[in-house]
Coordinates of C-alpha atoms in Angstrom, one line a residue:
X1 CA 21.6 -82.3 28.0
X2 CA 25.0 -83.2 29.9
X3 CA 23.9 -86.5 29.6
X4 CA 23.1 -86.9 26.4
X5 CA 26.5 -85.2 25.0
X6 CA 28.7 -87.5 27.9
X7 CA 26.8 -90.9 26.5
X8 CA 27.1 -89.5 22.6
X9 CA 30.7 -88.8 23.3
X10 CA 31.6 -92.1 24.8
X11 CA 29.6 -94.1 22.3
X12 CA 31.7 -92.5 19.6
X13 CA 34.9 -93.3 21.2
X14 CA 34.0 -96.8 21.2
X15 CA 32.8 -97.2 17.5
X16 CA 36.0 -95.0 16.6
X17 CA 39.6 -95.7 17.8
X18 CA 41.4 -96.0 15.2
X19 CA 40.7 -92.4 14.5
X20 CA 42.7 -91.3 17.3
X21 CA 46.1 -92.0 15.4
X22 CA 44.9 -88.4 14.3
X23 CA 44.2 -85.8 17.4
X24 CA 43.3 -83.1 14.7
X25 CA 41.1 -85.6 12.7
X26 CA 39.2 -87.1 16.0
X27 CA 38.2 -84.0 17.4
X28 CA 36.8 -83.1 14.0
X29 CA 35.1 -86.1 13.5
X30 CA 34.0 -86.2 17.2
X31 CA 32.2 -82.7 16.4
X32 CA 30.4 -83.6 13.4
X33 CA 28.8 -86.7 14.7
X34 CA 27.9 -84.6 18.1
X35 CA 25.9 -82.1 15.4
X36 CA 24.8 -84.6 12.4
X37 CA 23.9 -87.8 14.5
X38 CA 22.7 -86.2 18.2
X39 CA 21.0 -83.0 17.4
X40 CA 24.0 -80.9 19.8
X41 CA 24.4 -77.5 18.4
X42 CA 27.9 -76.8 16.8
X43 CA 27.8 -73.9 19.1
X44 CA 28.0 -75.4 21.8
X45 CA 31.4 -77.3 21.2
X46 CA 33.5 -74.4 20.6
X47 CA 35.0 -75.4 24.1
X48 CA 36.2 -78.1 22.9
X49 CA 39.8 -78.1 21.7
X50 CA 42.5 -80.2 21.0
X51 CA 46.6 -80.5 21.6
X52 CA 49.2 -83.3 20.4
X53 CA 52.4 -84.0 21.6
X54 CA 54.9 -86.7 21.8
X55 CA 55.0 -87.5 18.0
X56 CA 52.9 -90.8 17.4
X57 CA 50.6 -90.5 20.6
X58 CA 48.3 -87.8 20.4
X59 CA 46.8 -86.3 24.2
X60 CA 43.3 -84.3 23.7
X61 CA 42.7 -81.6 26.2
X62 CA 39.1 -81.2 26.1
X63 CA 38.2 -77.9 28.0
X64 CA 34.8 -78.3 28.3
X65 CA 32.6 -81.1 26.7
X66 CA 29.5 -79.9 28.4
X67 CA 27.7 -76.5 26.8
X68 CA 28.5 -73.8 29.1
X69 CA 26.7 -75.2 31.9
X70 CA 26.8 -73.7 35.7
X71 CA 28.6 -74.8 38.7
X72 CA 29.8 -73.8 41.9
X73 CA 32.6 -70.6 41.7
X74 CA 34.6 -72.0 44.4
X75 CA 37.7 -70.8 43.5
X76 CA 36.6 -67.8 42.5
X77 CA 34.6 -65.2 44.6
X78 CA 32.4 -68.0 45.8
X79 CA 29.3 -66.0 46.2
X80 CA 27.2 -67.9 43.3
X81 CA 27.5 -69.7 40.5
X82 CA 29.1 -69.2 36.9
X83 CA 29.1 -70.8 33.6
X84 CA 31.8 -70.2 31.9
X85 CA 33.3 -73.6 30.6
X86 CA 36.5 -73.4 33.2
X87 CA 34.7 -75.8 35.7
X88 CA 37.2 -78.1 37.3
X89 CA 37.6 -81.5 35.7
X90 CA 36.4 -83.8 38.8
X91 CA 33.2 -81.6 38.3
X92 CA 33.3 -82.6 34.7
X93 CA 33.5 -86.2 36.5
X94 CA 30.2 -85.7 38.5
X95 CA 28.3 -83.4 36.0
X96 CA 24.7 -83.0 36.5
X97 CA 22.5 -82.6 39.8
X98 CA 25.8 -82.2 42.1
X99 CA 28.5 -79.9 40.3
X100 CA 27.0 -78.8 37.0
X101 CA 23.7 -77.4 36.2
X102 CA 21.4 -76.3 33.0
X103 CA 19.6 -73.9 35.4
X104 CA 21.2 -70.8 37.7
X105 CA 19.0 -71.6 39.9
X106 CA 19.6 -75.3 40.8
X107 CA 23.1 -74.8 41.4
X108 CA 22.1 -71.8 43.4
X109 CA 19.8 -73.6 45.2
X110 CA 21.9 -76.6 45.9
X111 CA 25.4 -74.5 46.6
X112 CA 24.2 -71.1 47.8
X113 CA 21.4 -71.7 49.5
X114 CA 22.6 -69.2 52.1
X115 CA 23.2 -66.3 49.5
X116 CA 20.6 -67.2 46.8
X117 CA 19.2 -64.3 46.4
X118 CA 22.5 -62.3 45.0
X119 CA 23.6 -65.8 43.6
X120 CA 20.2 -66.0 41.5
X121 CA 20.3 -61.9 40.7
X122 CA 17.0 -61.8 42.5
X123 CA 16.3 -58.1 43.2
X124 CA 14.0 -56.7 46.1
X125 CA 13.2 -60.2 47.2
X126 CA 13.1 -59.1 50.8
X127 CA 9.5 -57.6 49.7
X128 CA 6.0 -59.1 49.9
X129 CA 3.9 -59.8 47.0
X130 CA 2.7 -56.1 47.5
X131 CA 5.6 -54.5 47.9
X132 CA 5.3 -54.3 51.4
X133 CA 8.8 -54.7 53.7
X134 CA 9.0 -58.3 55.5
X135 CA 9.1 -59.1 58.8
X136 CA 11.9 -60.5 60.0
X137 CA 13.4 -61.2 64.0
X138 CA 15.4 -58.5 65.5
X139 CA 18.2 -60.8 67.4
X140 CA 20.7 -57.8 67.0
X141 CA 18.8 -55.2 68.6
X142 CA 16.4 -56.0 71.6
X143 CA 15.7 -59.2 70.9
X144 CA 12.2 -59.1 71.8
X145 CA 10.4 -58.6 68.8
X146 CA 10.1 -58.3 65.0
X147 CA 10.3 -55.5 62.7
X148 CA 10.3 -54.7 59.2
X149 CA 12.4 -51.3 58.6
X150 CA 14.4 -52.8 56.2
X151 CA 17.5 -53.3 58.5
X152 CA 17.6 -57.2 58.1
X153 CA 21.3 -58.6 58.2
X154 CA 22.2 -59.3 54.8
X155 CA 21.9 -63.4 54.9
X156 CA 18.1 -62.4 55.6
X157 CA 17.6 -60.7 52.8
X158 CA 19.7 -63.0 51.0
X159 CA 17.8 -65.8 51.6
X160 CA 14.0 -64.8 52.7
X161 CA 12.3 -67.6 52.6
X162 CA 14.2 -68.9 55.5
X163 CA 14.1 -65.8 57.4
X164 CA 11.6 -63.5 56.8
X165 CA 7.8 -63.3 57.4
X166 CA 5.0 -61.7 55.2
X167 CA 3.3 -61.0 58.7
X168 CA 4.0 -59.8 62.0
X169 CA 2.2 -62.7 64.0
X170 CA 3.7 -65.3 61.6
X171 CA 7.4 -63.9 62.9
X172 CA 6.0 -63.6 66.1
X173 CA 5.3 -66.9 66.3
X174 CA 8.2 -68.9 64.6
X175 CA 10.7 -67.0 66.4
X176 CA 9.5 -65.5 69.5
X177 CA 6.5 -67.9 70.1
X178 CA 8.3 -68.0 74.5
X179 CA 7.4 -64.3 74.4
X180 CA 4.2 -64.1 71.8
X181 CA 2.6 -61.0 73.3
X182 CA 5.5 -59.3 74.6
X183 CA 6.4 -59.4 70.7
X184 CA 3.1 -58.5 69.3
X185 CA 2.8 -55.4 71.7
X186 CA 6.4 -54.2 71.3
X187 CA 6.2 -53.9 67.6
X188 CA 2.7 -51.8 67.8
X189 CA 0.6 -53.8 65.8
X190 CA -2.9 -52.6 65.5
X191 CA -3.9 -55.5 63.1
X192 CA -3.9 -58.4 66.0
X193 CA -7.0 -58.8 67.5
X194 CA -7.7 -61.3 70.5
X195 CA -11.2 -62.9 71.5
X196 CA -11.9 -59.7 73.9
X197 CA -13.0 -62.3 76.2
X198 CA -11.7 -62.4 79.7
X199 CA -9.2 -64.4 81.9
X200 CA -7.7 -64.6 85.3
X201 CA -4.2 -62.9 85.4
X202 CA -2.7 -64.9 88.1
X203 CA -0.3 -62.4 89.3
X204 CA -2.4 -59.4 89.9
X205 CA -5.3 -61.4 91.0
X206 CA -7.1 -59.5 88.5
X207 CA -9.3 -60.3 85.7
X208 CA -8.1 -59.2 82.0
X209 CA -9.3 -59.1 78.4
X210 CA -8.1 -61.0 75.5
X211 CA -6.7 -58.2 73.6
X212 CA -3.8 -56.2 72.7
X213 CA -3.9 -52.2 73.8
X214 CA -4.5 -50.2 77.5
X215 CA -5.8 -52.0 80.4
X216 CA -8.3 -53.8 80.5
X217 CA -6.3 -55.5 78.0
X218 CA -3.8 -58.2 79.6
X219 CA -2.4 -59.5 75.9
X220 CA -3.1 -62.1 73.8
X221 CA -4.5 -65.1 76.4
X222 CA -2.5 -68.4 76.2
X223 CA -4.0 -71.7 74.8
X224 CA -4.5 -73.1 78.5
X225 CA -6.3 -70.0 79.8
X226 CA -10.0 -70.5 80.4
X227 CA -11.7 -67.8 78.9
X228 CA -15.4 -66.1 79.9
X229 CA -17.9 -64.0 77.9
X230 CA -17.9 -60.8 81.1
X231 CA -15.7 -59.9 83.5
X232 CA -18.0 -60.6 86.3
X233 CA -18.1 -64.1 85.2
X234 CA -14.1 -64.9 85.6
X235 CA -14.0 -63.1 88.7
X236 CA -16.9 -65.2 90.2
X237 CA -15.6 -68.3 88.7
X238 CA -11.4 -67.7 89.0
X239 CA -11.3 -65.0 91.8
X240 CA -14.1 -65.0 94.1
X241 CA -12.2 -64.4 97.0
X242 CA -10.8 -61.2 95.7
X243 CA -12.5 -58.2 97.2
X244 CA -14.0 -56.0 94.8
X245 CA -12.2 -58.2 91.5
X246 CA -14.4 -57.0 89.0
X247 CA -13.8 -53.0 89.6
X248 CA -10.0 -54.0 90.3
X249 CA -10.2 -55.1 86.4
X250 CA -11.7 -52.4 85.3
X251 CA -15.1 -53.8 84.9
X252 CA -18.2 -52.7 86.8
X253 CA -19.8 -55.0 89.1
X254 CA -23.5 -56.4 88.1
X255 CA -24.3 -58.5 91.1
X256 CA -24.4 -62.0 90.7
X257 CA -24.0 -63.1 87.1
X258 CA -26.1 -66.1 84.7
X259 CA -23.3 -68.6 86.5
X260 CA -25.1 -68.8 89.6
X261 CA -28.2 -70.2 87.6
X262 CA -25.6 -73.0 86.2
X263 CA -24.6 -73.8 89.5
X264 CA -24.9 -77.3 91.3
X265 CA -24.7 -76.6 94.9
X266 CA -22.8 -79.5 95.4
X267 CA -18.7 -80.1 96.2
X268 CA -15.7 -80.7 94.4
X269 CA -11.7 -80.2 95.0
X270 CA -9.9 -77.0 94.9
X271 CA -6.5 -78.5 94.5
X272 CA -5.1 -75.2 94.9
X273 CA -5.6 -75.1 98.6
X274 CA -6.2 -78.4 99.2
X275 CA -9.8 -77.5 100.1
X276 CA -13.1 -78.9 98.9
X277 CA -15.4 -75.6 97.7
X278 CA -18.8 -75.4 96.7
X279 CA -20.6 -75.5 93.4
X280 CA -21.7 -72.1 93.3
X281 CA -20.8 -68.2 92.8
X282 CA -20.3 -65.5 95.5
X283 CA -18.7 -65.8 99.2
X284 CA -17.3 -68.5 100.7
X285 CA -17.7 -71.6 101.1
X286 CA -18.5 -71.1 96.9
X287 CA -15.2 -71.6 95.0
X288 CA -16.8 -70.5 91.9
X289 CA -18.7 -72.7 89.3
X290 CA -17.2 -75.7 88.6
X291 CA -15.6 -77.1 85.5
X292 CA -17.0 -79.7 83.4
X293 CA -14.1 -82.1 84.0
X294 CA -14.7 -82.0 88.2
X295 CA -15.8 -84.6 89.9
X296 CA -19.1 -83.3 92.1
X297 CA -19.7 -84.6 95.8
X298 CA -23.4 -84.2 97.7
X299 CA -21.2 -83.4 100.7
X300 CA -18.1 -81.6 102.0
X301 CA -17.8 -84.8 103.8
X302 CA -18.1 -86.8 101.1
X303 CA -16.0 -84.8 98.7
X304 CA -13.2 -84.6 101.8
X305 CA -13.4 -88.0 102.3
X306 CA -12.8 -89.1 98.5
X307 CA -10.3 -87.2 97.5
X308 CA -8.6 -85.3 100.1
X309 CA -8.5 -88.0 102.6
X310 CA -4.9 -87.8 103.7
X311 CA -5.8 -83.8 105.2
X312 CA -7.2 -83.0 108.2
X313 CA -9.1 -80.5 107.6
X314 CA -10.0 -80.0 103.8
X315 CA -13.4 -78.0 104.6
X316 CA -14.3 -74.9 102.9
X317 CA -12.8 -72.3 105.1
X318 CA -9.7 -75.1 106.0
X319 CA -7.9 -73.2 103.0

């Protein structure tokens, strides 16, 4: 390697100064130990040439001590890498894992990162294993999704690892994870499935499934939204004040649901209204079953008077 031929080539220097009275002679000598003593193939040093000048002191020029290796084509169209023995001499300074490289692609990888692809002569490598077109963000069109026509911008598909998805939700979710079901709809995916559970849509006041499609279907639910087995359940347990909920989300209403069996009957706070509501499904003063992390009371009194102490009236109709 570069190393090898750098360390032969100095130790040779050492053991062999007085050679160097002779330009023609050193280079020659220089080339045979390279190939006799450190297994380098004679091939390989036909970069290596020699000049003389100034009479009794010899100069060497040596183009290229290192075997065609690649490096950065800078000063040339500076779109990948080349190996053609011109490499600048502070390169020749700093050879291997920097400036010079046995493989295309390391010194693709380490100075094109951003155009690897045509820098490597990779071919169709914005493809998944299949074949398939990847997905990648559309930030020059709508901005809202991701798509996989095949109308990436060329850095994409120059360098699709960094870019590009195999899958819809896995673009979806690195680069429009703010707007996840927005994205998932828009690009008419039929593969993304929710839970088809249900939870509260807090804007409509409505009851909505986990899923992707027509109403009933609200989207895919967020992490923090509770989520019930029937509609009848998050209405009772979410929206029980709101008149006919159930048919208003598309559902049709069963009477009271398993909750009420569940139920406590006793109190806890509806910080939402600053009210305290009972354990319990249906009409008011029930605000719905209560969650596992609230803390009960025997009493509206007693639930008022722990933790809404500060309001005047924090009864069940109070909100």
């Amino acid at each position: 390697d570069a190393t090898q031929l750098t360390q032969a080539a100095l130790d040779f220097l050492i053991t062999n100064v007085a050679t160097l009275v002779n330009s023609t002679a050193f280079l020659q000598a220089l080339k045979d130990d390279l190939v006799d003593n450190h297994g380098i193939a004679s091939a390989d040093l036909n970069g290596m040439e020699a000049t003389q000048s100034g009479g009794c002191t010899p100069t060497f020029v040596v183009n290229s001590i290192f075997p065609m290796m690649y490096y950065p084509d800078w000063a040339g169209a500076n779109t990948g890498c080349i190996a053609d023995g011109n490499e600048d001499e502070y390169m020749r300074l700093n050879p291997e894992g920097y400036y010079l490289f046995d493989k295309l692609v390391d010194c693709c990888s380490r100075h094109y990162s951003w155009n690897y692809n045509e820098c490597a002569g990779i071919d169709n490598a914005a493809l998944g294993p299949d074949g398939e077109a990847l997905y990648y963000p559309d930030w020059e069109g709508e901005n809202k999704s991701c798509k996989n026509d095949g109308g990436q911008p060329e850095y994409m598909s120059n360098n699709p690892t960094a870019w590009m998805f195999e899958t819809l939700e896995a673009c979806c979710t690195a680069r429009y994870s703010w707007n996840m079901n927005d994205c998932v709809g828009a690009a008419g995916a039929t593969t993304v499935t929710g839970s088809n559970k249900w939870y509260p849509n807090w804007e409509d006041f409505v009851c909505v499934q986990d899923c992707v499609g027509d109403s009933p279907c609200g989207g895919l639910a967020e992490s923090w939204d509770p989520l019930y087995d029937t509609v009848n359940t998050c209405c009772d347990t979410k929206l029980n004040w709101v008149t006919e909920c159930v048919t208003k989300s598309g559902g049709t209403s069963t009477g009271a649901t398993a909750a009420a069996a569940t139920t406590s009957g006793k109190w806890y706070v509806d910080y939402d209204t600053d009210t305290c509501k009972q354990d319990c499904v249906g009409s008011a003063p029930c605000g719905g079953a209560a969650e596992s992390w609230e803390v009960l009371y025997d009493t509206v009194s007693a639930c008022c008077q722990g933790k809404l102490w500060w309001v005047e009236s924090c009864g069940p109709y109070a909100g």
